[in-house]
Amino acid sequence: MTSPQRPGPGPLRGPEGTEPQVLTSARQAVLRVLREHAAPMTVDEAAHACGLHNNTVRAHLDALVEAGFARRFRAPITGRGRPAWRYEATLAGSEAGAEYAALAVALADQVAELPGATDIAHAAGVAWGESLADDRSVPSQATPREQLRVDFDRMGFAPDDAPPGRGPGEGEELVLRQCPMLDAARRVPHVVCTVHQGLAAALVEAAGGDPASVRVEPFSVPGGCLVRLEDPGPGAGR
């Protein structure tokens, strides 16, 4: 008999169930190419840069996406035919990803001991989200939910659509399947999860939504954290 799935997201996974630090040398090389390239890459571009066959590089790229170290998306439509897939490194797959996670965990533990820790954490999350939004090269035409999903995907949270069936008029939901700071989130959720609440609110506001409409519900569903965007009601603008 299988045990029930533990509530909350999982850690960043390595390819084929391994830990992130034991990426194969070939996948490390492909990830390094993604990090160093100024723009998202097609399979052809990555294969040329690595000196490997397209099919080999495609398999490595898909493994990096599965592990949370890269994201895959369709290029904008510019002509006939389906646009190519493009790949880029996520925050978890960036050169500074491991260092960022270690520093963030240490800071979370320190903030947890301070008076007003949740207020500090929320303000930090808002500032983080505003910084990420400011770094976008062009204004996004996505809805707040779509943009939030893209942003969380880039940061390695592996967002997924929440199962339907919560009833009409209750808004939209995402489930975060991975967490770059999972151990710290379980230890000091009032800090880490509140940072993520502020982060989500700032990203939604930058995309034209109401920051008060978004709520992060930590460890609330099997295998993930729920992010709920409440319906602003009739007559409300985007």
PDB file of N, CA and C in Angstrom, residues 44-81:
ATOM      1  N   ASP A  44      18.646  23.545 -31.898  1.00  0.00           N
ATOM      2  CA  ASP A  44      19.706  23.658 -32.895  1.00  0.00           C
ATOM      3  C   ASP A  44      20.849  24.539 -32.396  1.00  0.00           C
ATOM      4  N   GLU A  45      20.509  25.676 -31.800  1.00  0.00           N
ATOM      5  CA  GLU A  45      21.534  26.595 -31.307  1.00  0.00           C
ATOM      6  C   GLU A  45      22.347  25.974 -30.177  1.00  0.00           C
ATOM      7  N   ALA A  46      21.635  25.289 -29.255  1.00  0.00           N
ATOM      8  CA  ALA A  46      22.336  24.654 -28.139  1.00  0.00           C
ATOM      9  C   ALA A  46      23.228  23.513 -28.625  1.00  0.00           C
ATOM     10  N   ALA A  47      22.731  22.731 -29.598  1.00  0.00           N
ATOM     11  CA  ALA A  47      23.524  21.630 -30.139  1.00  0.00           C
ATOM     12  C   ALA A  47      24.781  22.144 -30.829  1.00  0.00           C
ATOM     13  N   HIS A  48      24.639  23.232 -31.574  1.00  0.00           N
ATOM     14  CA  HIS A  48      25.798  23.810 -32.261  1.00  0.00           C
ATOM     15  C   HIS A  48      26.820  24.309 -31.237  1.00  0.00           C
ATOM     16  N   ALA A  49      26.336  24.967 -30.176  1.00  0.00           N
ATOM     17  CA  ALA A  49      27.246  25.504 -29.156  1.00  0.00           C
ATOM     18  C   ALA A  49      27.946  24.389 -28.386  1.00  0.00           C
ATOM     19  N   CYS A  50      27.266  23.269 -28.196  1.00  0.00           N
ATOM     20  CA  CYS A  50      27.841  22.146 -27.435  1.00  0.00           C
ATOM     21  C   CYS A  50      28.653  21.204 -28.309  1.00  0.00           C
ATOM     22  N   GLY A  51      28.448  21.256 -29.635  1.00  0.00           N
ATOM     23  CA  GLY A  51      29.118  20.320 -30.518  1.00  0.00           C
ATOM     24  C   GLY A  51      28.558  18.919 -30.414  1.00  0.00           C
ATOM     25  N   LEU A  52      27.261  18.814 -30.112  1.00  0.00           N
ATOM     26  CA  LEU A  52      26.613  17.520 -29.960  1.00  0.00           C
ATOM     27  C   LEU A  52      25.453  17.394 -30.939  1.00  0.00           C
ATOM     28  N   HIS A  53      24.957  16.160 -31.118  1.00  0.00           N
ATOM     29  CA  HIS A  53      23.826  15.908 -31.994  1.00  0.00           C
ATOM     30  C   HIS A  53      22.558  16.523 -31.390  1.00  0.00           C
ATOM     31  N   ASN A  54      21.670  16.983 -32.277  1.00  0.00           N
ATOM     32  CA  ASN A  54      20.432  17.611 -31.810  1.00  0.00           C
ATOM     33  C   ASN A  54      19.638  16.723 -30.861  1.00  0.00           C
ATOM     34  N   ASN A  55      19.492  15.435 -31.210  1.00  0.00           N
ATOM     35  CA  ASN A  55      18.693  14.545 -30.372  1.00  0.00           C
ATOM     36  C   ASN A  55      19.307  14.375 -28.986  1.00  0.00           C
ATOM     37  N   THR A  56      20.628  14.340 -28.919  1.00  0.00           N
ATOM     38  CA  THR A  56      21.309  14.214 -27.630  1.00  0.00           C
ATOM     39  C   THR A  56      21.054  15.447 -26.773  1.00  0.00           C
ATOM     40  N   VAL A  57      21.207  16.621 -27.382  1.00  0.00           N
ATOM     41  CA  VAL A  57      21.013  17.870 -26.636  1.00  0.00           C
ATOM     42  C   VAL A  57      19.551  18.026 -26.232  1.00  0.00           C
ATOM     43  N   ARG A  58      18.629  17.631 -27.097  1.00  0.00           N
ATOM     44  CA  ARG A  58      17.205  17.725 -26.757  1.00  0.00           C
ATOM     45  C   ARG A  58      16.900  16.896 -25.508  1.00  0.00           C
ATOM     46  N   ALA A  59      17.463  15.705 -25.419  1.00  0.00           N
ATOM     47  CA  ALA A  59      17.242  14.852 -24.240  1.00  0.00           C
ATOM     48  C   ALA A  59      17.810  15.515 -22.982  1.00  0.00           C
ATOM     49  N   HIS A  60      18.999  16.113 -23.094  1.00  0.00           N
ATOM     50  CA  HIS A  60      19.585  16.796 -21.942  1.00  0.00           C
ATOM     51  C   HIS A  60      18.747  18.006 -21.534  1.00  0.00           C
ATOM     52  N   LEU A  61      18.267  18.759 -22.506  1.00  0.00           N
ATOM     53  CA  LEU A  61      17.446  19.933 -22.206  1.00  0.00           C
ATOM     54  C   LEU A  61      16.149  19.538 -21.509  1.00  0.00           C
ATOM     55  N   ASP A  62      15.517  18.480 -21.998  1.00  0.00           N
ATOM     56  CA  ASP A  62      14.271  18.034 -21.379  1.00  0.00           C
ATOM     57  C   ASP A  62      14.510  17.565 -19.943  1.00  0.00           C
ATOM     58  N   ALA A  63      15.660  16.931 -19.691  1.00  0.00           N
ATOM     59  CA  ALA A  63      15.994  16.504 -18.336  1.00  0.00           C
ATOM     60  C   ALA A  63      16.222  17.711 -17.430  1.00  0.00           C
ATOM     61  N   LEU A  64      16.860  18.757 -17.955  1.00  0.00           N
ATOM     62  CA  LEU A  64      17.079  19.973 -17.171  1.00  0.00           C
ATOM     63  C   LEU A  64      15.757  20.672 -16.854  1.00  0.00           C
ATOM     64  N   VAL A  65      14.821  20.653 -17.802  1.00  0.00           N
ATOM     65  CA  VAL A  65      13.492  21.219 -17.556  1.00  0.00           C
ATOM     66  C   VAL A  65      12.783  20.433 -16.462  1.00  0.00           C
ATOM     67  N   GLU A  66      12.829  19.114 -16.544  1.00  0.00           N
ATOM     68  CA  GLU A  66      12.192  18.255 -15.545  1.00  0.00           C
ATOM     69  C   GLU A  66      12.784  18.483 -14.163  1.00  0.00           C
ATOM     70  N   ALA A  67      14.090  18.769 -14.120  1.00  0.00           N
ATOM     71  CA  ALA A  67      14.764  18.974 -12.839  1.00  0.00           C
ATOM     72  C   ALA A  67      14.532  20.360 -12.270  1.00  0.00           C
ATOM     73  N   GLY A  68      13.976  21.273 -13.059  1.00  0.00           N
ATOM     74  CA  GLY A  68      13.751  22.627 -12.579  1.00  0.00           C
ATOM     75  C   GLY A  68      14.902  23.572 -12.847  1.00  0.00           C
ATOM     76  N   PHE A  69      15.940  23.132 -13.616  1.00  0.00           N
ATOM     77  CA  PHE A  69      17.090  23.977 -13.893  1.00  0.00           C
ATOM     78  C   PHE A  69      16.930  24.789 -15.171  1.00  0.00           C
ATOM     79  N   ALA A  70      15.926  24.465 -15.977  1.00  0.00           N
ATOM     80  CA  ALA A  70      15.675  25.193 -17.222  1.00  0.00           C
ATOM     81  C   ALA A  70      14.173  25.254 -17.451  1.00  0.00           C
ATOM     82  N   ARG A  71      13.761  26.199 -18.278  1.00  0.00           N
ATOM     83  CA  ARG A  71      12.353  26.282 -18.677  1.00  0.00           C
ATOM     84  C   ARG A  71      12.272  26.239 -20.194  1.00  0.00           C
ATOM     85  N   ARG A  72      11.139  25.735 -20.696  1.00  0.00           N
ATOM     86  CA  ARG A  72      10.927  25.601 -22.139  1.00  0.00           C
ATOM     87  C   ARG A  72       9.655  26.346 -22.514  1.00  0.00           C
ATOM     88  N   PHE A  73       9.699  27.092 -23.610  1.00  0.00           N
ATOM     89  CA  PHE A  73       8.521  27.832 -24.054  1.00  0.00           C
ATOM     90  C   PHE A  73       8.594  28.016 -25.561  1.00  0.00           C
ATOM     91  N   ARG A  74       7.452  28.294 -26.165  1.00  0.00           N
ATOM     92  CA  ARG A  74       7.391  28.510 -27.604  1.00  0.00           C
ATOM     93  C   ARG A  74       7.864  29.921 -27.941  1.00  0.00           C
ATOM     94  N   ALA A  75       8.650  30.045 -28.998  1.00  0.00           N
ATOM     95  CA  ALA A  75       9.053  31.360 -29.492  1.00  0.00           C
ATOM     96  C   ALA A  75       7.827  32.062 -30.081  1.00  0.00           C
ATOM     97  N   PRO A  76       7.833  33.392 -30.139  1.00  0.00           N
ATOM     98  CA  PRO A  76       6.708  34.115 -30.754  1.00  0.00           C
ATOM     99  C   PRO A  76       6.507  33.694 -32.206  1.00  0.00           C
ATOM    100  N   ILE A  77       5.253  33.696 -32.647  1.00  0.00           N
ATOM    101  CA  ILE A  77       4.932  33.329 -34.025  1.00  0.00           C
ATOM    102  C   ILE A  77       5.363  34.456 -34.959  1.00  0.00           C
ATOM    103  N   THR A  78       6.185  34.129 -35.943  1.00  0.00           N
ATOM    104  CA  THR A  78       6.677  35.132 -36.885  1.00  0.00           C
ATOM    105  C   THR A  78       6.336  34.789 -38.338  1.00  0.00           C
ATOM    106  N   GLY A  79       5.801  33.642 -38.581  1.00  0.00           N
ATOM    107  CA  GLY A  79       5.479  33.239 -39.951  1.00  0.00           C
ATOM    108  C   GLY A  79       4.656  31.972 -39.938  1.00  0.00           C
ATOM    109  N   ARG A  80       4.734  31.219 -41.008  1.00  0.00           N
ATOM    110  CA  ARG A  80       3.979  29.974 -41.095  1.00  0.00           C
ATOM    111  C   ARG A  80       4.639  28.890 -40.256  1.00  0.00           C
ATOM    112  N   GLY A  81       3.830  27.935 -39.844  1.00  0.00           N
ATOM    113  CA  GLY A  81       4.351  26.809 -39.093  1.00  0.00           C
ATOM    114  C   GLY A  81       4.432  27.088 -37.600  1.00  0.00           C
TER     115      GLY A  81
END
